[in-house]
Amino acid sequence: LLHVSILVRLNLKSKVVLLTMADLKQDITEENYDKVLESLNALDLSSTDIDFIVNLVPHLVESFYTCLDMQEESAYRIAMKCLNMLKRGCSVGESFQNAIIARADFIERVRVILNDAEGTVPMDVRVNCLQLLANLCVQNLANQKKVILFLHPFLFKYISSNGGHANAAAMILYNGFIYKAVDADLKAILTCILDNVEMNRAAQTDLPEFVCIFLEYLISESNEIVQEIDNLDFNKKMLLFRYLIEYIRQEDRRVRPIHPDVFTYLLEQFKKKSDMILKTDNVQLDAQDTEEAFTLLALIADSTCIEPYGSFLRHDGGLFLNLGCLLRQMQLLGKSESQNMFTPVQKIEEILRIKQGDSELDIEGQISYSLRSAVVKSLANLAYKSKKNQKLAREMDIIAAILECTNLDARNPLIKEWSILAIHNLCDDNVENQQFILGLKKLGDAENSLLTEYKSGTIRISDGKIAKN
C-alpha cells in the first residue's frame, strides 16, 4: 500500500509539473517572464523519479529555442536557465541524454548556433551549447558518435583557435577518443591540440583543462601517437618535443610518466638523428635533422636525472656509447679551421663582451647553445652506479673526452661542473677508472685562456673581479 501510495504521489506530481510546463509555453508567448522563471526555479532535477525528469526535456528544449529566438533580455535569461537545466540534467544518465539528442533537428539547431557567422548569438550561449553537447557525450557511446560525426570540423576548429569553445570541444573529442566512438584521425587531433598549445605558449597562458587532459592521456596512457609523430609537420613535432621537456621537468607530472612505448620511440629517434651528426665531418648539417636531434638531446639529458626514466636509460649501453661518440664528434668539429657553432668560446675578452652584450656572437640564440653541457650532464648521470657504463667510458676513450671539457666555454654553461661530476661518477667504486686517470701522463700545460691573458697583461684581476686593461 505504501509503495502504491508513493507511485500515486509521484504520478500526481508529474501531472502537476507537466501541467505547469504546458502553461510555460503560454506564459512565454504572453511574455510573463517572471512567472516562467518562477516555474523553472520550482523544478527539482534531483528527483529520484527518472521518468518525471526525462519528461521535462521537450519542454526545456522548446522553451530554450523560443526564448533564444525572441532576442530580448528577459527571454534570454529564460533561455540560459533552460540550457543550464539541460546541462545539469545530463547527470541523471543516458535516458535524459538520449531524450535531448533524440529531439528532431537538435544537433542541427546547435550546429547553427555554434556556426553563428553573423554574431547574433551571444558567446555564452554558444559556449553553454557546446558544454551541453559535452555532457551528452559523457559515458554515452551512441551520443559521442552522433556528435563527433556531425560536428567534428567545428570541434577541431574550436580547439585550434583556442577560443571560449576550446575546453568543451576538447572534452567531447577526448571522451569519443578514449571510448573509441569513431575512427579517430589521430594526426588531425594531435595537430589541433598542438595548435592550442602553441597559442597558449605565445600568450603565456595555461592550456584549457581538457586540452591538457587529452594531451596528457596521449603522452602517458596511450602509445597510439607513436605511429603519428613522424607524420606531423616538422614545427608541430618540435613543439611536441619541447612540451615533453617541460612535462618531465614538472614534479606533479612524475606520477604520470611518459608511456614506455612513447619514451622508447623518442630514445630511438634521438639515436637515429644523432647518427647523422656522428657520420659527418662537415659542420654544415641538415637543419631539421640537427634541430630534432638536439631537441631530443635536451629531453634525454633532463630524463637521465628523473625517475623512472633515469633507471631505464642507465641500462641502455647503446645510449651511453652514442652520447660519448657524440661528445667526441662535437669536439672534433669544434677544432676545425673554420669557426662554427661547436667552436668553444674560451677567451675571457670575448666572454666579457658576450656578458655585456657587446659581442657579435649570438651564442644563446644558436641551436648549439649548451649542447655539449647536455651531453656531459647525460654521461655524468648515466655513469652513476653503473659498472657497465663506467667500463664503456674507459674502453671507448670517453673519459678522455670528458676531461677535455673541464675548461671554461661560454657556449656551454656549467660544462666544467658537469665534467667534474662525470669524472666522480665514473671513478666511484671503480678502481680501473681510477687507475686509468692516475696513469695519465703530463704532456704539457693545457690551454688556459684566463692565465694566458693574465700573463700577457690584457686583463687584470682585482678584488675577485676580471677587467680588461
CSV table of C-alpha atoms in Angstrom, one decimal:
chain,number,residue,atom,x,y,z
A,1,LEU,CA,0.0,0.0,0.0
A,2,LEU,CA,2.9,2.3,0.9
A,3,HIS,CA,4.5,1.6,-2.5
A,4,VAL,CA,1.3,2.3,-4.4
A,5,SER,CA,0.8,5.5,-2.4
A,6,ILE,CA,4.3,6.7,-3.3
A,7,LEU,CA,3.6,5.9,-7.0
A,8,VAL,CA,0.3,7.8,-6.9
A,9,ARG,CA,2.0,10.8,-5.3
A,10,LEU,CA,4.8,10.7,-7.9
A,11,ASN,CA,2.3,10.4,-10.8
A,12,LEU,CA,0.3,13.3,-9.4
A,13,LYS,CA,3.5,15.3,-9.0
A,14,SER,CA,4.4,14.5,-12.6
A,15,LYS,CA,1.0,15.6,-13.9
A,16,VAL,CA,1.1,18.8,-11.9
A,17,VAL,CA,4.6,19.6,-13.2
A,18,LEU,CA,3.6,18.8,-16.8
A,19,LEU,CA,0.6,21.0,-16.5
A,20,THR,CA,2.9,23.7,-15.3
A,21,MET,CA,5.2,23.1,-18.2
A,22,ALA,CA,2.3,23.2,-20.5
A,23,ASP,CA,1.4,26.6,-19.1
A,24,LEU,CA,5.1,27.6,-19.6
A,25,LYS,CA,4.6,28.0,-23.4
A,26,GLN,CA,1.6,30.2,-22.9
A,27,ASP,CA,3.5,32.3,-20.3
A,28,ILE,CA,6.4,32.7,-22.7
A,29,THR,CA,4.0,33.7,-25.5
A,30,GLU,CA,2.4,36.3,-23.2
A,31,GLU,CA,5.8,37.4,-22.0
A,32,ASN,CA,5.1,36.6,-18.4
A,33,TYR,CA,8.8,36.1,-17.9
A,34,ASP,CA,8.8,36.4,-14.1
A,35,LYS,CA,6.2,33.6,-13.9
A,36,VAL,CA,8.2,31.5,-16.3
A,37,LEU,CA,11.4,31.8,-14.2
A,38,GLU,CA,9.4,31.0,-11.0
A,39,SER,CA,8.1,27.8,-12.6
A,40,LEU,CA,11.6,26.8,-13.8
A,41,ASN,CA,13.1,27.5,-10.4
A,42,ALA,CA,10.5,25.3,-8.8
A,43,LEU,CA,11.6,22.2,-10.8
A,44,ASP,CA,13.6,19.7,-8.9
A,45,LEU,CA,16.2,17.9,-11.1
A,46,SER,CA,17.4,15.9,-8.1
A,47,SER,CA,14.2,13.9,-8.0
A,48,THR,CA,14.5,10.1,-7.9
A,49,ASP,CA,11.7,9.8,-10.5
A,50,ILE,CA,13.7,9.4,-13.7
A,51,ASP,CA,10.6,9.4,-15.9
A,52,PHE,CA,9.5,12.6,-14.3
A,53,ILE,CA,12.8,14.3,-15.1
A,54,VAL,CA,13.0,12.9,-18.6
A,55,ASN,CA,9.5,14.2,-19.4
A,56,LEU,CA,10.8,17.7,-18.8
A,57,VAL,CA,13.2,17.5,-21.7
A,58,PRO,CA,10.9,18.5,-24.6
A,59,HIS,CA,9.5,21.5,-22.6
A,60,LEU,CA,13.0,22.7,-21.7
A,61,VAL,CA,14.3,22.3,-25.2
A,62,GLU,CA,11.4,24.1,-26.8
A,63,SER,CA,11.4,26.9,-24.3
A,64,PHE,CA,15.1,27.4,-25.0
A,65,TYR,CA,14.5,27.6,-28.7
A,66,THR,CA,11.6,30.0,-28.3
A,67,CYS,CA,13.3,32.4,-25.9
A,68,LEU,CA,16.5,32.5,-27.8
A,69,ASP,CA,14.8,33.5,-31.0
A,70,MET,CA,12.9,36.3,-29.2
A,71,GLN,CA,16.2,38.2,-28.6
A,72,GLU,CA,15.0,40.0,-25.5
A,73,GLU,CA,17.0,40.3,-22.3
A,74,SER,CA,14.3,38.7,-20.1
A,75,ALA,CA,13.7,36.0,-22.7
A,76,TYR,CA,17.5,35.5,-22.9
A,77,ARG,CA,17.7,34.8,-19.2
A,78,ILE,CA,15.0,32.1,-19.5
A,79,ALA,CA,16.9,30.6,-22.5
A,80,MET,CA,20.0,30.4,-20.4
A,81,LYS,CA,18.1,28.9,-17.5
A,82,CYS,CA,16.7,26.1,-19.7
A,83,LEU,CA,20.1,25.5,-21.2
A,84,ASN,CA,21.7,25.2,-17.8
A,85,MET,CA,19.0,22.8,-16.6
A,86,LEU,CA,19.5,20.6,-19.6
A,87,LYS,CA,23.2,20.6,-18.9
A,88,ARG,CA,22.7,19.6,-15.2
A,89,GLY,CA,20.1,17.0,-16.1
A,90,CYS,CA,22.6,15.0,-18.1
A,91,SER,CA,24.0,13.8,-14.8
A,92,VAL,CA,20.8,11.7,-14.5
A,93,GLY,CA,22.2,9.4,-17.1
A,94,GLU,CA,21.6,8.0,-20.6
A,95,SER,CA,17.8,8.3,-20.5
A,96,PHE,CA,18.0,12.1,-20.1
A,97,GLN,CA,20.9,12.5,-22.5
A,98,ASN,CA,19.1,10.4,-25.2
A,99,ALA,CA,15.9,12.3,-24.7
A,100,ILE,CA,17.7,15.5,-25.6
A,101,ILE,CA,19.6,14.3,-28.6
A,102,ALA,CA,16.5,12.4,-29.9
A,103,ARG,CA,14.7,15.7,-30.4
A,104,ALA,CA,14.2,16.4,-34.1
A,105,ASP,CA,17.0,18.6,-35.6
A,106,PHE,CA,18.5,19.2,-32.2
A,107,ILE,CA,22.1,18.7,-33.3
A,108,GLU,CA,21.4,20.8,-36.4
A,109,ARG,CA,20.0,23.6,-34.3
A,110,VAL,CA,23.0,23.5,-32.1
A,111,ARG,CA,25.3,23.5,-35.1
A,112,VAL,CA,23.6,26.6,-36.5
A,113,ILE,CA,24.1,28.3,-33.1
A,114,LEU,CA,27.8,27.3,-32.9
A,115,ASN,CA,28.3,28.4,-36.5
A,116,ASP,CA,26.8,31.8,-35.9
A,117,ALA,CA,28.7,33.7,-38.6
A,118,GLU,CA,26.8,36.9,-38.1
A,119,GLY,CA,27.5,37.1,-34.4
A,120,THR,CA,23.8,37.3,-33.4
A,121,VAL,CA,24.1,34.6,-30.8
A,122,PRO,CA,25.8,35.6,-27.5
A,123,MET,CA,29.1,33.9,-26.8
A,124,ASP,CA,28.0,32.4,-23.5
A,125,VAL,CA,25.0,30.7,-25.3
A,126,ARG,CA,27.4,29.1,-27.8
A,127,VAL,CA,29.8,28.1,-25.0
A,128,ASN,CA,27.0,26.6,-23.0
A,129,CYS,CA,25.6,24.8,-26.0
A,130,LEU,CA,29.0,23.2,-26.6
A,131,GLN,CA,29.1,22.3,-22.9
A,132,LEU,CA,25.7,20.6,-23.2
A,133,LEU,CA,27.0,18.6,-26.1
A,134,ALA,CA,30.0,17.6,-24.0
A,135,ASN,CA,27.6,16.5,-21.1
A,136,LEU,CA,25.5,14.5,-23.6
A,137,CYS,CA,28.7,12.5,-24.5
A,138,VAL,CA,29.8,11.5,-21.0
A,139,GLN,CA,29.8,7.7,-20.9
A,140,ASN,CA,27.4,7.6,-23.8
A,141,LEU,CA,28.9,5.9,-26.8
A,142,ALA,CA,26.0,6.4,-29.1
A,143,ASN,CA,25.8,10.2,-28.4
A,144,GLN,CA,29.6,10.5,-28.8
A,145,LYS,CA,29.3,9.0,-32.3
A,146,LYS,CA,26.5,11.3,-33.3
A,147,VAL,CA,28.0,14.5,-32.0
A,148,ILE,CA,31.5,13.8,-33.3
A,149,LEU,CA,30.5,12.7,-36.7
A,150,PHE,CA,28.2,15.6,-37.2
A,151,LEU,CA,30.3,18.3,-35.6
A,152,HIS,CA,34.0,17.2,-35.9
A,153,PRO,CA,35.0,20.1,-38.2
A,154,PHE,CA,33.8,22.6,-35.6
A,155,LEU,CA,35.4,20.8,-32.7
A,156,PHE,CA,38.8,20.8,-34.4
A,157,LYS,CA,38.4,24.5,-35.3
A,158,TYR,CA,37.4,25.4,-31.7
A,159,ILE,CA,40.4,23.6,-30.2
A,160,SER,CA,42.8,25.1,-32.7
A,161,SER,CA,41.6,28.6,-32.3
A,162,ASN,CA,41.8,28.5,-28.5
A,163,GLY,CA,38.6,30.5,-28.1
A,164,GLY,CA,35.9,30.1,-25.4
A,165,HIS,CA,34.8,26.8,-27.0
A,166,ALA,CA,38.1,25.0,-26.8
A,167,ASN,CA,37.7,23.3,-23.5
A,168,ALA,CA,34.2,21.8,-24.2
A,169,ALA,CA,35.3,20.8,-27.7
A,170,ALA,CA,38.3,19.0,-26.3
A,171,MET,CA,36.1,17.3,-23.7
A,172,ILE,CA,33.9,15.9,-26.5
A,173,LEU,CA,36.8,14.7,-28.6
A,174,TYR,CA,38.5,13.2,-25.5
A,175,ASN,CA,35.5,11.2,-24.5
A,176,GLY,CA,35.0,10.0,-28.0
A,177,PHE,CA,38.6,9.0,-28.4
A,178,ILE,CA,39.0,7.1,-25.1
A,179,TYR,CA,35.8,5.2,-25.7
A,180,LYS,CA,36.6,4.7,-29.4
A,181,ALA,CA,33.2,6.0,-30.5
A,182,VAL,CA,34.5,6.8,-34.0
A,183,ASP,CA,37.6,6.1,-36.1
A,184,ALA,CA,39.8,8.9,-35.0
A,185,ASP,CA,42.1,10.9,-37.2
A,186,LEU,CA,44.8,11.0,-34.6
A,187,LYS,CA,47.1,13.2,-36.7
A,188,ALA,CA,44.4,15.8,-37.1
A,189,ILE,CA,43.6,15.6,-33.4
A,190,LEU,CA,47.2,15.9,-32.3
A,191,THR,CA,47.7,18.8,-34.8
A,192,CYS,CA,44.8,20.8,-33.4
A,193,ILE,CA,45.8,20.1,-29.8
A,194,LEU,CA,49.3,21.4,-30.6
A,195,ASP,CA,47.8,24.4,-32.3
A,196,ASN,CA,46.2,25.2,-29.0
A,197,VAL,CA,49.5,24.5,-27.1
A,198,GLU,CA,51.3,26.9,-29.5
A,199,MET,CA,48.8,29.7,-29.0
A,200,ASN,CA,48.8,29.4,-25.2
A,201,ARG,CA,52.6,29.3,-25.1
A,202,ALA,CA,52.7,32.5,-27.1
A,203,ALA,CA,50.2,34.1,-24.8
A,204,GLN,CA,51.9,32.6,-21.7
A,205,THR,CA,48.6,31.1,-20.5
A,206,ASP,CA,47.6,27.7,-19.2
A,207,LEU,CA,46.1,25.1,-21.5
A,208,PRO,CA,42.3,24.7,-21.3
A,209,GLU,CA,41.6,21.8,-18.8
A,210,PHE,CA,40.5,19.2,-21.3
A,211,VAL,CA,43.1,20.1,-23.8
A,212,CYS,CA,45.7,19.4,-21.1
A,213,ILE,CA,43.9,16.2,-20.0
A,214,PHE,CA,43.7,14.9,-23.6
A,215,LEU,CA,47.3,15.6,-24.4
A,216,GLU,CA,48.5,14.0,-21.1
A,217,TYR,CA,46.4,11.0,-21.9
A,218,LEU,CA,48.1,10.7,-25.3
A,219,ILE,CA,51.5,11.1,-23.7
A,220,SER,CA,51.2,8.9,-20.6
A,221,GLU,CA,48.4,6.4,-21.0
A,222,SER,CA,48.4,5.6,-24.7
A,223,ASN,CA,51.0,4.5,-27.2
A,224,GLU,CA,48.9,5.5,-30.2
A,225,ILE,CA,50.8,8.7,-31.0
A,226,VAL,CA,54.0,6.7,-31.8
A,227,GLN,CA,52.6,6.0,-35.2
A,228,GLU,CA,51.7,9.6,-35.9
A,229,ILE,CA,54.7,11.7,-34.6
A,230,ASP,CA,56.7,11.2,-37.8
A,231,ASN,CA,53.7,12.3,-39.8
A,232,LEU,CA,53.4,15.6,-38.1
A,233,ASP,CA,54.5,18.9,-39.6
A,234,PHE,CA,58.1,19.5,-38.5
A,235,ASN,CA,57.3,22.6,-36.4
A,236,LYS,CA,54.5,20.7,-34.7
A,237,LYS,CA,56.8,17.8,-33.9
A,238,MET,CA,59.4,20.2,-32.4
A,239,LEU,CA,56.6,21.8,-30.3
A,240,LEU,CA,55.6,18.4,-29.0
A,241,PHE,CA,59.2,17.6,-28.1
A,242,ARG,CA,59.5,20.9,-26.2
A,243,TYR,CA,56.2,20.2,-24.4
A,244,LEU,CA,57.6,16.9,-23.4
A,245,ILE,CA,60.7,18.5,-22.0
A,246,GLU,CA,58.6,20.8,-19.8
A,247,TYR,CA,56.4,17.8,-18.9
A,248,ILE,CA,59.2,15.7,-17.4
A,249,ARG,CA,60.6,18.7,-15.5
A,250,GLN,CA,57.3,19.2,-13.6
A,251,GLU,CA,57.2,17.3,-10.4
A,252,ASP,CA,53.5,16.9,-10.3
A,253,ARG,CA,53.6,15.1,-13.7
A,254,ARG,CA,56.0,12.4,-12.5
A,255,VAL,CA,53.1,10.4,-11.1
A,256,ARG,CA,52.1,10.0,-14.8
A,257,PRO,CA,55.3,9.4,-16.6
A,258,ILE,CA,55.6,9.3,-20.4
A,259,HIS,CA,54.3,6.0,-21.7
A,260,PRO,CA,57.2,3.5,-22.1
A,261,ASP,CA,56.5,3.0,-25.8
A,262,VAL,CA,56.4,6.7,-26.4
A,263,PHE,CA,59.6,7.2,-24.5
A,264,THR,CA,61.4,4.3,-26.2
A,265,TYR,CA,60.3,5.8,-29.6
A,266,LEU,CA,61.8,9.2,-28.6
A,267,LEU,CA,65.1,7.5,-27.5
A,268,GLU,CA,65.4,5.6,-30.7
A,269,GLN,CA,64.7,8.8,-32.7
A,270,PHE,CA,67.5,10.5,-30.9
A,271,LYS,CA,69.9,7.7,-31.7
A,272,LYS,CA,68.9,7.7,-35.3
A,273,LYS,CA,69.2,11.5,-35.7
A,274,SER,CA,72.4,11.8,-33.8
A,275,ASP,CA,74.0,9.2,-36.0
A,276,MET,CA,73.7,11.7,-38.8
A,277,ILE,CA,76.0,14.1,-36.8
A,278,LEU,CA,78.4,11.2,-35.9
A,279,LYS,CA,78.8,10.3,-39.5
A,280,THR,CA,79.7,13.7,-40.8
A,281,ASP,CA,83.0,15.6,-40.9
A,282,ASN,CA,81.2,18.7,-42.1
A,283,VAL,CA,79.6,21.2,-39.8
A,284,GLN,CA,77.0,22.0,-42.5
A,285,LEU,CA,74.4,19.7,-41.1
A,286,ASP,CA,70.9,19.3,-42.2
A,287,ALA,CA,69.0,22.0,-40.3
A,288,GLN,CA,65.8,20.0,-39.4
A,289,ASP,CA,67.6,16.7,-38.5
A,290,THR,CA,70.0,18.7,-36.4
A,291,GLU,CA,67.3,20.6,-34.6
A,292,GLU,CA,65.4,17.4,-34.0
A,293,ALA,CA,68.5,15.6,-32.6
A,294,PHE,CA,69.4,18.5,-30.4
A,295,THR,CA,65.9,19.0,-29.0
A,296,LEU,CA,65.7,15.3,-28.2
A,297,LEU,CA,69.1,15.5,-26.6
A,298,ALA,CA,67.8,18.1,-24.2
A,299,LEU,CA,64.9,15.8,-23.4
A,300,ILE,CA,67.2,12.8,-22.8
A,301,ALA,CA,69.6,14.9,-20.7
A,302,ASP,CA,66.8,16.0,-18.4
A,303,SER,CA,65.4,12.5,-18.3
A,304,THR,CA,68.7,11.0,-17.0
A,305,CYS,CA,68.2,12.6,-13.6
A,306,ILE,CA,64.5,11.9,-13.2
A,307,GLU,CA,62.9,8.6,-12.3
A,308,PRO,CA,61.6,6.4,-13.8
A,309,TYR,CA,63.5,7.5,-16.9
A,310,GLY,CA,66.9,7.6,-15.3
A,311,SER,CA,67.0,3.9,-14.3
A,312,PHE,CA,65.7,2.9,-17.8
A,313,LEU,CA,68.4,4.9,-19.6
A,314,ARG,CA,71.3,3.7,-17.4
A,315,HIS,CA,70.6,0.2,-18.6
A,316,ASP,CA,70.9,1.3,-22.3
A,317,GLY,CA,74.6,0.9,-23.0
A,318,GLY,CA,74.0,1.9,-26.6
A,319,LEU,CA,72.8,5.3,-25.5
A,320,PHE,CA,75.9,5.9,-23.3
A,321,LEU,CA,78.1,4.9,-26.2
A,322,ASN,CA,76.2,7.1,-28.6
A,323,LEU,CA,76.5,10.1,-26.3
A,324,GLY,CA,80.2,9.5,-25.8
A,325,CYS,CA,80.8,9.4,-29.5
A,326,LEU,CA,78.6,12.4,-30.0
A,327,LEU,CA,80.8,14.3,-27.5
A,328,ARG,CA,83.9,13.4,-29.3
A,329,GLN,CA,82.4,14.3,-32.7
A,330,MET,CA,81.4,17.7,-31.3
A,331,GLN,CA,84.9,18.3,-30.1
A,332,LEU,CA,86.3,17.3,-33.4
A,333,LEU,CA,84.0,19.6,-35.3
A,334,GLY,CA,84.8,22.4,-32.9
A,335,LYS,CA,88.5,22.0,-33.7
A,336,SER,CA,88.1,22.6,-37.4
A,337,GLU,CA,89.8,25.5,-39.0
A,338,SER,CA,86.7,27.5,-39.6
A,339,GLN,CA,84.7,28.9,-36.7
A,340,ASN,CA,81.4,27.1,-36.2
A,341,MET,CA,78.7,26.5,-33.7
A,342,PHE,CA,80.8,23.9,-31.9
A,343,THR,CA,83.9,26.0,-31.6
A,344,PRO,CA,84.5,26.7,-27.9
A,345,VAL,CA,84.4,30.4,-26.8
A,346,GLN,CA,87.1,30.5,-24.1
A,347,LYS,CA,88.8,33.9,-24.4
A,348,ILE,CA,87.9,36.0,-21.4
A,349,GLU,CA,87.8,39.1,-23.6
A,350,GLU,CA,85.1,37.6,-25.8
A,351,ILE,CA,83.2,36.2,-22.8
A,352,LEU,CA,83.2,39.7,-21.2
A,353,ARG,CA,81.8,41.1,-24.4
A,354,ILE,CA,79.1,38.5,-24.5
A,355,LYS,CA,78.1,39.2,-20.9
A,356,GLN,CA,78.0,42.9,-21.6
A,357,GLY,CA,76.0,42.5,-24.8
A,358,ASP,CA,78.8,43.9,-27.0
A,359,SER,CA,79.7,40.7,-28.9
A,360,GLU,CA,78.8,40.0,-32.5
A,361,LEU,CA,78.3,36.3,-31.4
A,362,ASP,CA,74.7,35.4,-30.7
A,363,ILE,CA,75.7,32.4,-28.7
A,364,GLU,CA,72.5,31.9,-26.7
A,365,GLY,CA,70.4,32.2,-29.9
A,366,GLN,CA,72.2,29.3,-31.6
A,367,ILE,CA,70.9,25.8,-31.6
A,368,SER,CA,74.2,24.5,-30.3
A,369,TYR,CA,74.0,26.6,-27.1
A,370,SER,CA,74.5,24.3,-24.0
A,371,LEU,CA,74.5,21.2,-26.1
A,372,ARG,CA,77.9,19.9,-25.0
A,373,SER,CA,76.9,20.6,-21.4
A,374,ALA,CA,73.8,18.5,-22.0
A,375,VAL,CA,75.9,15.6,-23.3
A,376,VAL,CA,78.3,15.7,-20.4
A,377,LYS,CA,75.4,16.0,-18.0
A,378,SER,CA,73.8,12.9,-19.5
A,379,LEU,CA,77.1,11.0,-19.3
A,380,ALA,CA,77.5,12.0,-15.7
A,381,ASN,CA,74.1,10.8,-14.7
A,382,LEU,CA,74.3,7.6,-16.8
A,383,ALA,CA,77.6,6.7,-15.2
A,384,TYR,CA,76.1,6.8,-11.7
A,385,LYS,CA,76.4,3.4,-10.0
A,386,SER,CA,76.6,1.8,-13.4
A,387,LYS,CA,79.6,-0.6,-13.8
A,388,LYS,CA,78.7,-1.2,-17.4
A,389,ASN,CA,78.8,2.4,-18.4
A,390,GLN,CA,81.9,3.1,-16.3
A,391,LYS,CA,83.7,0.3,-18.3
A,392,LEU,CA,82.4,1.6,-21.6
A,393,ALA,CA,83.8,5.1,-20.8
A,394,ARG,CA,87.2,3.7,-20.2
A,395,GLU,CA,87.3,1.3,-23.1
A,396,MET,CA,85.9,3.8,-25.7
A,397,ASP,CA,88.1,6.7,-24.6
A,398,ILE,CA,85.1,8.7,-23.3
A,399,ILE,CA,86.9,9.5,-20.1
A,400,ALA,CA,89.5,11.5,-22.0
A,401,ALA,CA,86.8,13.3,-23.9
A,402,ILE,CA,85.1,14.3,-20.7
A,403,LEU,CA,88.4,15.5,-19.2
A,404,GLU,CA,88.7,17.8,-22.2
A,405,CYS,CA,85.5,19.5,-21.1
A,406,THR,CA,86.9,20.9,-17.9
A,407,ASN,CA,87.8,24.2,-19.4
A,408,LEU,CA,85.6,27.3,-19.5
A,409,ASP,CA,83.3,27.6,-22.5
A,410,ALA,CA,80.7,30.4,-22.9
A,411,ARG,CA,78.8,28.2,-25.4
A,412,ASN,CA,78.3,25.5,-22.7
A,413,PRO,CA,77.5,26.9,-19.3
A,414,LEU,CA,78.3,24.6,-16.3
A,415,ILE,CA,80.2,22.2,-18.6
A,416,LYS,CA,83.1,22.3,-16.2
A,417,GLU,CA,80.9,21.4,-13.2
A,418,TRP,CA,79.2,18.6,-15.1
A,419,SER,CA,82.6,17.3,-16.2
A,420,ILE,CA,83.7,17.1,-12.6
A,421,LEU,CA,80.6,15.2,-11.6
A,422,ALA,CA,81.0,12.9,-14.5
A,423,ILE,CA,84.6,12.0,-13.5
A,424,HIS,CA,83.4,11.5,-9.9
A,425,ASN,CA,80.7,9.1,-11.0
A,426,LEU,CA,83.0,7.3,-13.5
A,427,CYS,CA,85.6,6.7,-10.7
A,428,ASP,CA,83.2,6.0,-7.9
A,429,ASP,CA,83.8,2.4,-6.6
A,430,ASN,CA,85.8,1.7,-9.9
A,431,VAL,CA,89.5,1.0,-9.3
A,432,GLU,CA,90.1,0.5,-13.1
A,433,ASN,CA,88.9,4.0,-13.9
A,434,GLN,CA,90.8,5.5,-11.0
A,435,GLN,CA,94.0,3.8,-12.2
A,436,PHE,CA,93.3,5.0,-15.8
A,437,ILE,CA,93.3,8.6,-14.6
A,438,LEU,CA,96.3,8.1,-12.4
A,439,GLY,CA,98.1,6.6,-15.3
A,440,LEU,CA,97.7,9.7,-17.5
A,441,LYS,CA,101.0,11.4,-18.3
A,442,LYS,CA,101.5,15.2,-18.5
A,443,LEU,CA,102.4,16.2,-22.0
A,444,GLY,CA,102.3,19.9,-21.2
A,445,ASP,CA,100.1,22.6,-19.8
A,446,ALA,CA,96.6,22.6,-21.0
A,447,GLU,CA,95.5,25.8,-22.8
A,448,ASN,CA,94.0,28.2,-20.3
A,449,SER,CA,92.9,31.5,-21.9
A,450,LEU,CA,92.4,33.1,-18.5
A,451,LEU,CA,96.0,32.5,-17.4
A,452,THR,CA,97.4,33.4,-20.9
A,453,GLU,CA,95.6,36.7,-21.0
A,454,TYR,CA,96.5,37.4,-17.4
A,455,LYS,CA,100.2,36.8,-18.0
A,456,SER,CA,100.2,38.8,-21.2
A,457,GLY,CA,98.7,41.8,-19.3
A,458,THR,CA,95.5,42.0,-21.4
A,459,ILE,CA,93.4,41.5,-18.3
A,460,ARG,CA,93.8,42.1,-14.6
A,461,ILE,CA,92.2,40.5,-11.6
A,462,SER,CA,91.3,42.8,-8.7
A,463,ASP,CA,89.1,42.1,-5.7
A,464,GLY,CA,88.0,38.9,-7.4
A,465,LYS,CA,86.7,40.7,-10.5
A,466,ILE,CA,88.1,40.4,-14.0
A,467,ALA,CA,88.7,43.6,-16.0
A,468,LYS,CA,90.4,44.4,-19.3
A,469,ASN,CA,93.5,46.6,-19.4
